Amino acid sequence: MEKWPLGVFAGIDAGLGIPLDVAHELGVPTVHLHAPAKATRTAENAEKFITKLKELGITISAVFGGFEGESYADIPTVRRTIGLVPPESRAERTREMKEIADFSRLLGVDVVALHLGFVPHDRSDPLRAEVVEVTRGICDHCAANGQRLHLETGQETADTLLEFLEDTGRDNLFVNFDPANMILYGCGEPIEALRKVGTFVRSVHCKDATWSDRPGETWGAEVPLGEGDVGFENFLTTLKDIGYDGPLTIEREIPQDPVRQKEEIGRGIRLLRELKAKIL
Ligand code: MG
């Protein structure tokens, strides 16, 4: 397989991400797909998607779970609403994540991924043990499907993430590294973090951002690829160093402006192609 095939974050009827047809127009061979809405996740629809993807010449390299009631409005809202950390929705979301894994298997996709949410950094916090436990359950469900689970980075430092992976102790648990999230959430310099968690990185988001003046309290700003503080030449060189050869999946979350989104992703694709030619 081609090293570092390009990709985009795409969606069908739920979550963020660009439509599959736009991904096709942009000429990318792979996507990360946001899980379709519950009513859409049927065996019949899986067959239809497989046919459509074949026509478009696109492979899904990972399916990302997302849930009703999640909001990325600001950092305190993320803390309260995202992933499997909030206790009141955890059982239902855990069940749904397993359903998403089963639907992904119907699509022939062997990677499912998600934002776990703000995992408590203190190893003795009982909430943390609860999140470890449900993550193990999802990993085991995925393993039975022949799948891996990738955790999206950003809501914790690299060290906290490594501790979490160790405590969970499942050999199909890996990392989706999003360098912009490290900056947006103020969780550490992304290249240094990438080196730390490198052996676990099995997928990436090529997204860019600038630091907040109060990191960890307020958002940094997401910006077009190449215009932020990640430093993509350095990022790709580091991916090469850690032996990563999977897809480079561009994520640009401005659903309110699809025209600009497509244009900016197009520029991102050109930049990544240039960097690939230089570095690979
Ligand atoms: Mg991401």
mmCIF file of N, CA and C in Angstrom, residues 44-170:
data_model
loop_
_atom_site.group_PDB
_atom_site.id
_atom_site.type_symbol
_atom_site.label_atom_id
_atom_site.label_comp_id
_atom_site.label_asym_id
_atom_site.label_seq_id
_atom_site.Cartn_x
_atom_site.Cartn_y
_atom_site.Cartn_z
ATOM 1 N N GLU A 44 -28.535 -3.072 5.654
ATOM 2 C CA GLU A 44 -28.884 -2.674 4.288
ATOM 3 C C GLU A 44 -28.098 -1.415 3.874
ATOM 4 N N ASN A 45 -28.058 -0.432 4.780
ATOM 5 C CA ASN A 45 -27.309 0.799 4.475
ATOM 6 C C ASN A 45 -25.809 0.534 4.364
ATOM 7 N N ALA A 46 -25.303 -0.397 5.179
ATOM 8 C CA ALA A 46 -23.873 -0.729 5.105
ATOM 9 C C ALA A 46 -23.536 -1.207 3.695
ATOM 10 N N GLU A 47 -24.401 -2.062 3.137
ATOM 11 C CA GLU A 47 -24.196 -2.552 1.765
ATOM 12 C C GLU A 47 -24.163 -1.383 0.779
ATOM 13 N N LYS A 48 -25.128 -0.452 0.942
ATOM 14 C CA LYS A 48 -25.197 0.717 0.042
ATOM 15 C C LYS A 48 -23.929 1.565 0.148
ATOM 16 N N PHE A 49 -23.458 1.784 1.374
ATOM 17 C CA PHE A 49 -22.241 2.607 1.560
ATOM 18 C C PHE A 49 -21.037 1.946 0.904
ATOM 19 N N ILE A 50 -20.961 0.614 1.064
ATOM 20 C CA ILE A 50 -19.824 -0.104 0.480
ATOM 21 C C ILE A 50 -19.815 0.073 -1.043
ATOM 22 N N THR A 51 -21.008 -0.029 -1.648
ATOM 23 C CA THR A 51 -21.121 0.155 -3.105
ATOM 24 C C THR A 51 -20.718 1.574 -3.495
ATOM 25 N N LYS A 52 -21.235 2.566 -2.743
ATOM 26 C CA LYS A 52 -20.931 3.963 -3.053
ATOM 27 C C LYS A 52 -19.439 4.254 -2.919
ATOM 28 N N LEU A 53 -18.834 3.740 -1.845
ATOM 29 C CA LEU A 53 -17.405 3.993 -1.625
ATOM 30 C C LEU A 53 -16.557 3.390 -2.737
ATOM 31 N N LYS A 54 -16.965 2.218 -3.201
ATOM 32 C CA LYS A 54 -16.262 1.578 -4.327
ATOM 33 C C LYS A 54 -16.322 2.475 -5.553
ATOM 34 N N GLU A 55 -17.515 3.013 -5.823
ATOM 35 C CA GLU A 55 -17.686 3.913 -6.979
ATOM 36 C C GLU A 55 -16.781 5.137 -6.850
ATOM 37 N N LEU A 56 -16.687 5.644 -5.627
ATOM 38 C CA LEU A 56 -15.895 6.870 -5.407
ATOM 39 C C LEU A 56 -14.401 6.576 -5.282
ATOM 40 N N GLY A 57 -14.034 5.297 -5.170
ATOM 41 C CA GLY A 57 -12.629 4.942 -4.999
ATOM 42 C C GLY A 57 -12.064 5.365 -3.649
ATOM 43 N N ILE A 58 -12.937 5.312 -2.622
ATOM 44 C CA ILE A 58 -12.528 5.760 -1.280
ATOM 45 C C ILE A 58 -12.577 4.598 -0.290
ATOM 46 N N THR A 59 -11.544 4.504 0.543
ATOM 47 C CA THR A 59 -11.491 3.509 1.616
ATOM 48 C C THR A 59 -11.688 4.213 2.957
ATOM 49 N N ILE A 60 -12.510 3.632 3.825
ATOM 50 C CA ILE A 60 -12.643 4.172 5.186
ATOM 51 C C ILE A 60 -11.530 3.562 6.033
ATOM 52 N N SER A 61 -10.650 4.416 6.591
ATOM 53 C CA SER A 61 -9.566 3.861 7.397
ATOM 54 C C SER A 61 -9.918 3.817 8.882
ATOM 55 N N ALA A 62 -10.956 4.575 9.302
ATOM 56 C CA ALA A 62 -11.412 4.511 10.694
ATOM 57 C C ALA A 62 -12.819 5.088 10.779
ATOM 58 N N VAL A 63 -13.613 4.563 11.718
ATOM 59 C CA VAL A 63 -14.930 5.141 12.015
ATOM 60 C C VAL A 63 -14.855 5.775 13.402
ATOM 61 N N PHE A 64 -15.263 7.040 13.487
ATOM 62 C CA PHE A 64 -15.226 7.770 14.757
ATOM 63 C C PHE A 64 -16.603 7.809 15.420
ATOM 64 N N GLY A 65 -16.656 7.368 16.653
ATOM 65 C CA GLY A 65 -17.890 7.451 17.412
ATOM 66 C C GLY A 65 -18.120 8.860 17.925
ATOM 67 N N GLY A 66 -19.385 9.245 17.981
ATOM 68 C CA GLY A 66 -19.766 10.521 18.586
ATOM 69 C C GLY A 66 -21.164 10.326 19.140
ATOM 70 N N PHE A 67 -21.565 11.184 20.089
ATOM 71 C CA PHE A 67 -22.817 10.907 20.797
ATOM 72 C C PHE A 67 -23.701 12.137 20.906
ATOM 73 N N GLU A 68 -25.017 11.898 20.984
ATOM 74 C CA GLU A 68 -25.999 12.941 21.275
ATOM 75 C C GLU A 68 -25.597 13.642 22.564
ATOM 76 N N GLY A 69 -25.755 14.958 22.572
ATOM 77 C CA GLY A 69 -25.515 15.695 23.811
ATOM 78 C C GLY A 69 -24.084 16.164 23.968
ATOM 79 N N GLU A 70 -23.208 15.791 23.019
ATOM 80 C CA GLU A 70 -21.831 16.269 23.115
ATOM 81 C C GLU A 70 -21.742 17.685 22.561
ATOM 82 N N SER A 71 -20.907 18.512 23.180
ATOM 83 C CA SER A 71 -20.699 19.872 22.674
ATOM 84 C C SER A 71 -19.260 20.310 22.933
ATOM 85 N N TYR A 72 -18.659 20.894 21.874
ATOM 86 C CA TYR A 72 -17.291 21.411 21.976
ATOM 87 C C TYR A 72 -17.299 22.934 22.105
ATOM 88 N N ALA A 73 -18.387 23.494 22.668
ATOM 89 C CA ALA A 73 -18.555 24.956 22.731
ATOM 90 C C ALA A 73 -17.378 25.651 23.418
ATOM 91 N N ASP A 74 -16.959 25.155 24.560
ATOM 92 C CA ASP A 74 -15.778 25.698 25.250
ATOM 93 C C ASP A 74 -15.224 24.583 26.140
ATOM 94 N N ILE A 75 -14.075 24.822 26.761
ATOM 95 C CA ILE A 75 -13.409 23.736 27.487
ATOM 96 C C ILE A 75 -14.263 23.191 28.651
ATOM 97 N N PRO A 76 -14.898 24.062 29.469
ATOM 98 C CA PRO A 76 -15.752 23.506 30.529
ATOM 99 C C PRO A 76 -16.910 22.655 29.987
ATOM 100 N N THR A 77 -17.461 23.031 28.822
ATOM 101 C CA THR A 77 -18.555 22.253 28.224
ATOM 102 C C THR A 77 -18.040 20.902 27.742
ATOM 103 N N VAL A 78 -16.842 20.889 27.162
ATOM 104 C CA VAL A 78 -16.224 19.622 26.748
ATOM 105 C C VAL A 78 -16.087 18.708 27.964
ATOM 106 N N ARG A 79 -15.586 19.260 29.042
ATOM 107 C CA ARG A 79 -15.387 18.508 30.280
ATOM 108 C C ARG A 79 -16.701 17.851 30.735
ATOM 109 N N ARG A 80 -17.780 18.612 30.598
ATOM 110 C CA ARG A 80 -19.093 18.176 31.087
ATOM 111 C C ARG A 80 -19.788 17.193 30.133
ATOM 112 N N THR A 81 -19.521 17.306 28.807
ATOM 113 C CA THR A 81 -20.404 16.604 27.865
ATOM 114 C C THR A 81 -19.740 15.528 26.996
ATOM 115 N N ILE A 82 -18.407 15.524 26.902
ATOM 116 C CA ILE A 82 -17.791 14.674 25.867
ATOM 117 C C ILE A 82 -17.435 13.262 26.350
ATOM 118 N N GLY A 83 -17.737 12.305 25.506
ATOM 119 C CA GLY A 83 -17.201 10.958 25.632
ATOM 120 C C GLY A 83 -17.799 10.114 26.737
ATOM 121 N N LEU A 84 -16.968 9.237 27.290
ATOM 122 C CA LEU A 84 -17.440 8.241 28.250
ATOM 123 C C LEU A 84 -17.181 8.662 29.693
ATOM 124 N N VAL A 85 -16.683 9.893 29.882
ATOM 125 C CA VAL A 85 -16.387 10.353 31.240
ATOM 126 C C VAL A 85 -17.662 10.760 31.996
ATOM 127 N N PRO A 86 -18.596 11.551 31.392
ATOM 128 C CA PRO A 86 -19.787 11.946 32.159
ATOM 129 C C PRO A 86 -20.588 10.716 32.617
ATOM 130 N N PRO A 87 -20.757 10.549 33.959
ATOM 131 C CA PRO A 87 -21.352 9.316 34.495
ATOM 132 C C PRO A 87 -22.787 9.063 34.018
ATOM 133 N N GLU A 88 -23.585 10.141 33.860
ATOM 134 C CA GLU A 88 -25.012 9.921 33.584
ATOM 135 C C GLU A 88 -25.273 9.307 32.203
ATOM 136 N N SER A 89 -24.390 9.551 31.245
ATOM 137 C CA SER A 89 -24.608 9.011 29.891
ATOM 138 C C SER A 89 -23.683 7.839 29.571
ATOM 139 N N ARG A 90 -22.834 7.449 30.542
ATOM 140 C CA ARG A 90 -21.757 6.507 30.210
ATOM 141 C C ARG A 90 -22.270 5.135 29.756
ATOM 142 N N ALA A 91 -23.239 4.575 30.469
ATOM 143 C CA ALA A 91 -23.709 3.227 30.126
ATOM 144 C C ALA A 91 -24.310 3.220 28.721
ATOM 145 N N GLU A 92 -25.153 4.202 28.433
ATOM 146 C CA GLU A 92 -25.804 4.274 27.129
ATOM 147 C C GLU A 92 -24.776 4.482 26.011
ATOM 148 N N ARG A 93 -23.825 5.391 26.248
ATOM 149 C CA ARG A 93 -22.811 5.664 25.214
ATOM 150 C C ARG A 93 -21.883 4.469 24.997
ATOM 151 N N THR A 94 -21.601 3.743 26.061
ATOM 152 C CA THR A 94 -20.747 2.551 25.936
ATOM 153 C C THR A 94 -21.450 1.518 25.057
ATOM 154 N N ARG A 95 -22.754 1.354 25.315
ATOM 155 C CA ARG A 95 -23.550 0.436 24.493
ATOM 156 C C ARG A 95 -23.522 0.914 23.026
ATOM 157 N N GLU A 96 -23.719 2.220 22.836
ATOM 158 C CA GLU A 96 -23.761 2.750 21.469
ATOM 159 C C GLU A 96 -22.409 2.593 20.769
ATOM 160 N N MET A 97 -21.323 2.784 21.523
ATOM 161 C CA MET A 97 -19.992 2.645 20.911
ATOM 162 C C MET A 97 -19.789 1.210 20.410
ATOM 163 N N LYS A 98 -20.305 0.249 21.135
ATOM 164 C CA LYS A 98 -20.205 -1.151 20.689
ATOM 165 C C LYS A 98 -21.058 -1.367 19.437
ATOM 166 N N GLU A 99 -22.227 -0.722 19.379
ATOM 167 C CA GLU A 99 -23.066 -0.805 18.167
ATOM 168 C C GLU A 99 -22.334 -0.184 16.969
ATOM 169 N N ILE A 100 -21.645 0.934 17.220
ATOM 170 C CA ILE A 100 -20.881 1.596 16.147
ATOM 171 C C ILE A 100 -19.758 0.672 15.660
ATOM 172 N N ALA A 101 -19.124 -0.021 16.598
ATOM 173 C CA ALA A 101 -18.072 -0.985 16.217
ATOM 174 C C ALA A 101 -18.667 -2.092 15.345
ATOM 175 N N ASP A 102 -19.858 -2.575 15.714
ATOM 176 C CA ASP A 102 -20.500 -3.646 14.935
ATOM 177 C C ASP A 102 -20.871 -3.154 13.539
ATOM 178 N N PHE A 103 -21.366 -1.913 13.460
ATOM 179 C CA PHE A 103 -21.695 -1.346 12.140
ATOM 180 C C PHE A 103 -20.416 -1.174 11.312
ATOM 181 N N SER A 104 -19.341 -0.761 11.949
ATOM 182 C CA SER A 104 -18.060 -0.588 11.252
ATOM 183 C C SER A 104 -17.577 -1.926 10.699
ATOM 184 N N ARG A 105 -17.824 -2.982 11.457
ATOM 185 C CA ARG A 105 -17.430 -4.311 10.973
ATOM 186 C C ARG A 105 -18.204 -4.659 9.697
ATOM 187 N N LEU A 106 -19.494 -4.284 9.670
ATOM 188 C CA LEU A 106 -20.291 -4.515 8.450
ATOM 189 C C LEU A 106 -19.693 -3.766 7.269
ATOM 190 N N LEU A 107 -19.081 -2.606 7.554
ATOM 191 C CA LEU A 107 -18.441 -1.815 6.489
ATOM 192 C C LEU A 107 -17.048 -2.358 6.143
ATOM 193 N N GLY A 108 -16.598 -3.340 6.907
ATOM 194 C CA GLY A 108 -15.267 -3.894 6.672
ATOM 195 C C GLY A 108 -14.157 -3.022 7.232
ATOM 196 N N VAL A 109 -14.471 -2.222 8.248
ATOM 197 C CA VAL A 109 -13.479 -1.297 8.821
ATOM 198 C C VAL A 109 -12.954 -1.873 10.136
ATOM 199 N N ASP A 110 -11.638 -1.938 10.264
ATOM 200 C CA ASP A 110 -11.066 -2.600 11.448
ATOM 201 C C ASP A 110 -10.519 -1.620 12.496
ATOM 202 N N VAL A 111 -10.865 -0.322 12.342
ATOM 203 C CA VAL A 111 -10.476 0.672 13.361
ATOM 204 C C VAL A 111 -11.685 1.513 13.745
ATOM 205 N N VAL A 112 -11.990 1.560 15.039
ATOM 206 C CA VAL A 112 -12.965 2.528 15.541
ATOM 207 C C VAL A 112 -12.242 3.442 16.528
ATOM 208 N N ALA A 113 -12.727 4.673 16.625
ATOM 209 C CA ALA A 113 -12.011 5.672 17.412
ATOM 210 C C ALA A 113 -13.000 6.577 18.119
ATOM 211 N N LEU A 114 -12.527 7.246 19.158
ATOM 212 C CA LEU A 114 -13.375 8.223 19.838
ATOM 213 C C LEU A 114 -12.566 9.146 20.743
ATOM 214 N N HIS A 115 -13.224 10.254 21.117
ATOM 215 C CA HIS A 115 -12.761 11.096 22.215
ATOM 216 C C HIS A 115 -13.319 10.501 23.491
ATOM 217 N N LEU A 116 -12.457 10.067 24.404
ATOM 218 C CA LEU A 116 -12.947 9.533 25.680
ATOM 219 C C LEU A 116 -13.525 10.611 26.567
ATOM 220 N N GLY A 117 -13.053 11.854 26.372
ATOM 221 C CA GLY A 117 -13.418 12.953 27.264
ATOM 222 C C GLY A 117 -12.272 13.260 28.207
ATOM 223 N N PHE A 118 -12.550 14.105 29.190
ATOM 224 C CA PHE A 118 -11.505 14.512 30.138
ATOM 225 C C PHE A 118 -11.292 13.431 31.192
ATOM 226 N N VAL A 119 -10.362 12.527 30.924
ATOM 227 C CA VAL A 119 -10.030 11.480 31.892
ATOM 228 C C VAL A 119 -9.301 12.142 33.063
ATOM 229 N N PRO A 120 -9.734 11.875 34.311
ATOM 230 C CA PRO A 120 -9.032 12.476 35.449
ATOM 231 C C PRO A 120 -7.541 12.118 35.415
ATOM 232 N N HIS A 121 -6.675 13.103 35.675
ATOM 233 C CA HIS A 121 -5.237 12.871 35.592
ATOM 234 C C HIS A 121 -4.715 12.088 36.791
ATOM 235 N N ASP A 122 -5.428 12.214 37.927
ATOM 236 C CA ASP A 122 -4.999 11.557 39.155
ATOM 237 C C ASP A 122 -5.360 10.068 39.096
ATOM 238 N N ARG A 123 -4.323 9.215 39.153
ATOM 239 C CA ARG A 123 -4.538 7.770 39.008
ATOM 240 C C ARG A 123 -5.414 7.182 40.118
ATOM 241 N N SER A 124 -5.524 7.889 41.270
ATOM 242 C CA SER A 124 -6.308 7.342 42.381
ATOM 243 C C SER A 124 -7.770 7.815 42.359
ATOM 244 N N ASP A 125 -8.122 8.669 41.379
ATOM 245 C CA ASP A 125 -9.504 9.164 41.274
ATOM 246 C C ASP A 125 -10.419 8.002 40.857
ATOM 247 N N PRO A 126 -11.489 7.703 41.641
ATOM 248 C CA PRO A 126 -12.366 6.565 41.309
ATOM 249 C C PRO A 126 -13.025 6.710 39.925
ATOM 250 N N LEU A 127 -13.280 7.940 39.504
ATOM 251 C CA LEU A 127 -13.864 8.185 38.182
ATOM 252 C C LEU A 127 -12.953 7.632 37.083
ATOM 253 N N ARG A 128 -11.640 7.765 37.315
ATOM 254 C CA ARG A 128 -10.675 7.293 36.331
ATOM 255 C C ARG A 128 -10.764 5.763 36.189
ATOM 256 N N ALA A 129 -10.872 5.068 37.320
ATOM 257 C CA ALA A 129 -10.977 3.601 37.299
ATOM 258 C C ALA A 129 -12.233 3.166 36.541
ATOM 259 N N GLU A 130 -13.310 3.952 36.681
ATOM 260 C CA GLU A 130 -14.552 3.623 35.965
ATOM 261 C C GLU A 130 -14.360 3.757 34.457
ATOM 262 N N VAL A 131 -13.635 4.814 34.049
ATOM 263 C CA VAL A 131 -13.411 5.026 32.604
ATOM 264 C C VAL A 131 -12.477 3.940 32.052
ATOM 265 N N VAL A 132 -11.473 3.551 32.835
ATOM 266 C CA VAL A 132 -10.596 2.441 32.433
ATOM 267 C C VAL A 132 -11.440 1.185 32.191
ATOM 268 N N GLU A 133 -12.366 0.924 33.096
ATOM 269 C CA GLU A 133 -13.186 -0.289 33.018
ATOM 270 C C GLU A 133 -14.059 -0.304 31.760
ATOM 271 N N VAL A 134 -14.760 0.817 31.453
ATOM 272 C CA VAL A 134 -15.609 0.799 30.247
ATOM 273 C C VAL A 134 -14.750 0.747 28.978
ATOM 274 N N THR A 135 -13.560 1.350 29.031
ATOM 275 C CA THR A 135 -12.670 1.298 27.860
ATOM 276 C C THR A 135 -12.218 -0.132 27.594
ATOM 277 N N ARG A 136 -11.924 -0.865 28.669
ATOM 278 C CA ARG A 136 -11.572 -2.288 28.518
ATOM 279 C C ARG A 136 -12.711 -3.053 27.851
ATOM 280 N N GLY A 137 -13.943 -2.763 28.290
ATOM 281 C CA GLY A 137 -15.114 -3.446 27.726
ATOM 282 C C GLY A 137 -15.246 -3.183 26.232
ATOM 283 N N ILE A 138 -15.015 -1.917 25.827
ATOM 284 C CA ILE A 138 -15.116 -1.581 24.397
ATOM 285 C C ILE A 138 -13.970 -2.233 23.627
ATOM 286 N N CYS A 139 -12.768 -2.202 24.199
ATOM 287 C CA CYS A 139 -11.620 -2.868 23.547
ATOM 288 C C CYS A 139 -11.914 -4.346 23.323
ATOM 289 N N ASP A 140 -12.479 -5.012 24.328
ATOM 290 C CA ASP A 140 -12.736 -6.453 24.217
ATOM 291 C C ASP A 140 -13.806 -6.720 23.163
ATOM 292 N N HIS A 141 -14.814 -5.844 23.123
ATOM 293 C CA HIS A 141 -15.852 -5.961 22.092
ATOM 294 C C HIS A 141 -15.225 -5.804 20.702
ATOM 295 N N CYS A 142 -14.351 -4.804 20.562
ATOM 296 C CA CYS A 142 -13.664 -4.567 19.279
ATOM 297 C C CYS A 142 -12.765 -5.749 18.920
ATOM 298 N N ALA A 143 -12.073 -6.294 19.916
ATOM 299 C CA ALA A 143 -11.160 -7.423 19.651
ATOM 300 C C ALA A 143 -11.936 -8.607 19.086
ATOM 301 N N ALA A 144 -13.145 -8.833 19.635
ATOM 302 C CA ALA A 144 -13.977 -9.931 19.139
ATOM 303 C C ALA A 144 -14.394 -9.683 17.685
ATOM 304 N N ASN A 145 -14.460 -8.405 17.286
ATOM 305 C CA ASN A 145 -14.763 -8.030 15.900
ATOM 306 C C ASN A 145 -13.511 -7.959 15.029
ATOM 307 N N GLY A 146 -12.349 -8.255 15.609
ATOM 308 C CA GLY A 146 -11.093 -8.123 14.861
ATOM 309 C C GLY A 146 -10.704 -6.671 14.647
ATOM 310 N N GLN A 147 -11.091 -5.789 15.576
ATOM 311 C CA GLN A 147 -10.855 -4.342 15.413
ATOM 312 C C GLN A 147 -9.931 -3.780 16.491
ATOM 313 N N ARG A 148 -9.354 -2.624 16.177
ATOM 314 C CA ARG A 148 -8.593 -1.846 17.155
ATOM 315 C C ARG A 148 -9.435 -0.646 17.581
ATOM 316 N N LEU A 149 -9.120 -0.122 18.767
ATOM 317 C CA LEU A 149 -9.746 1.114 19.243
ATOM 318 C C LEU A 149 -8.667 2.188 19.330
ATOM 319 N N HIS A 150 -8.908 3.333 18.708
ATOM 320 C CA HIS A 150 -7.961 4.453 18.759
ATOM 321 C C HIS A 150 -8.536 5.587 19.602
ATOM 322 N N LEU A 151 -7.762 6.058 20.549
ATOM 323 C CA LEU A 151 -8.190 7.194 21.368
ATOM 324 C C LEU A 151 -7.648 8.479 20.761
ATOM 325 N N GLU A 152 -8.538 9.456 20.562
ATOM 326 C CA GLU A 152 -8.124 10.759 20.032
ATOM 327 C C GLU A 152 -7.380 11.519 21.126
ATOM 328 N N THR A 153 -6.291 12.182 20.735
ATOM 329 C CA THR A 153 -5.488 12.919 21.716
ATOM 330 C C THR A 153 -6.018 14.326 21.933
ATOM 331 N N GLY A 154 -5.552 14.933 22.994
ATOM 332 C CA GLY A 154 -5.732 16.371 23.167
ATOM 333 C C GLY A 154 -6.306 16.767 24.497
ATOM 334 N N GLN A 155 -7.167 15.919 25.068
ATOM 335 C CA GLN A 155 -7.806 16.342 26.312
ATOM 336 C C GLN A 155 -6.974 15.943 27.529
ATOM 337 N N GLU A 156 -5.762 15.431 27.243
ATOM 338 C CA GLU A 156 -4.830 15.121 28.331
ATOM 339 C C GLU A 156 -3.418 15.227 27.780
ATOM 340 N N THR A 157 -2.434 15.278 28.660
ATOM 341 C CA THR A 157 -1.047 15.339 28.209
ATOM 342 C C THR A 157 -0.618 13.954 27.712
ATOM 343 N N ALA A 158 0.521 13.915 27.022
ATOM 344 C CA ALA A 158 1.055 12.639 26.535
ATOM 345 C C ALA A 158 1.319 11.690 27.704
ATOM 346 N N ASP A 159 1.837 12.205 28.802
ATOM 347 C CA ASP A 159 2.148 11.348 29.951
ATOM 348 C C ASP A 159 0.881 10.717 30.534
ATOM 349 N N THR A 160 -0.177 11.530 30.659
ATOM 350 C CA THR A 160 -1.442 11.011 31.188
ATOM 351 C C THR A 160 -2.020 9.961 30.246
ATOM 352 N N LEU A 161 -1.901 10.211 28.958
ATOM 353 C CA LEU A 161 -2.406 9.247 27.977
ATOM 354 C C LEU A 161 -1.644 7.923 28.071
ATOM 355 N N LEU A 162 -0.317 8.001 28.209
ATOM 356 C CA LEU A 162 0.493 6.775 28.331
ATOM 357 C C LEU A 162 0.092 5.979 29.572
ATOM 358 N N GLU A 163 -0.144 6.687 30.676
ATOM 359 C CA GLU A 163 -0.566 6.010 31.911
ATOM 360 C C GLU A 163 -1.918 5.334 31.715
ATOM 361 N N PHE A 164 -2.803 6.033 31.004
ATOM 362 C CA PHE A 164 -4.140 5.474 30.764
ATOM 363 C C PHE A 164 -4.052 4.203 29.911
ATOM 364 N N LEU A 165 -3.210 4.241 28.873
ATOM 365 C CA LEU A 165 -3.050 3.063 28.003
ATOM 366 C C LEU A 165 -2.500 1.890 28.811
ATOM 367 N N GLU A 166 -1.538 2.205 29.661
ATOM 368 C CA GLU A 166 -0.906 1.171 30.483
ATOM 369 C C GLU A 166 -1.917 0.557 31.455
ATOM 370 N N ASP A 167 -2.691 1.436 32.126
ATOM 371 C CA ASP A 167 -3.658 0.946 33.114
ATOM 372 C C ASP A 167 -4.776 0.142 32.455
ATOM 373 N N THR A 168 -5.158 0.524 31.235
ATOM 374 C CA THR A 168 -6.229 -0.204 30.535
ATOM 375 C C THR A 168 -5.720 -1.574 30.102
ATOM 376 N N GLY A 169 -4.475 -1.621 29.638
ATOM 377 C CA GLY A 169 -3.826 -2.915 29.399
ATOM 378 C C GLY A 169 -4.485 -3.778 28.337
ATOM 379 N N ARG A 170 -4.833 -3.191 27.220
ATOM 380 C CA ARG A 170 -5.406 -3.976 26.120
ATOM 381 C C ARG A 170 -4.525 -3.799 24.880
#
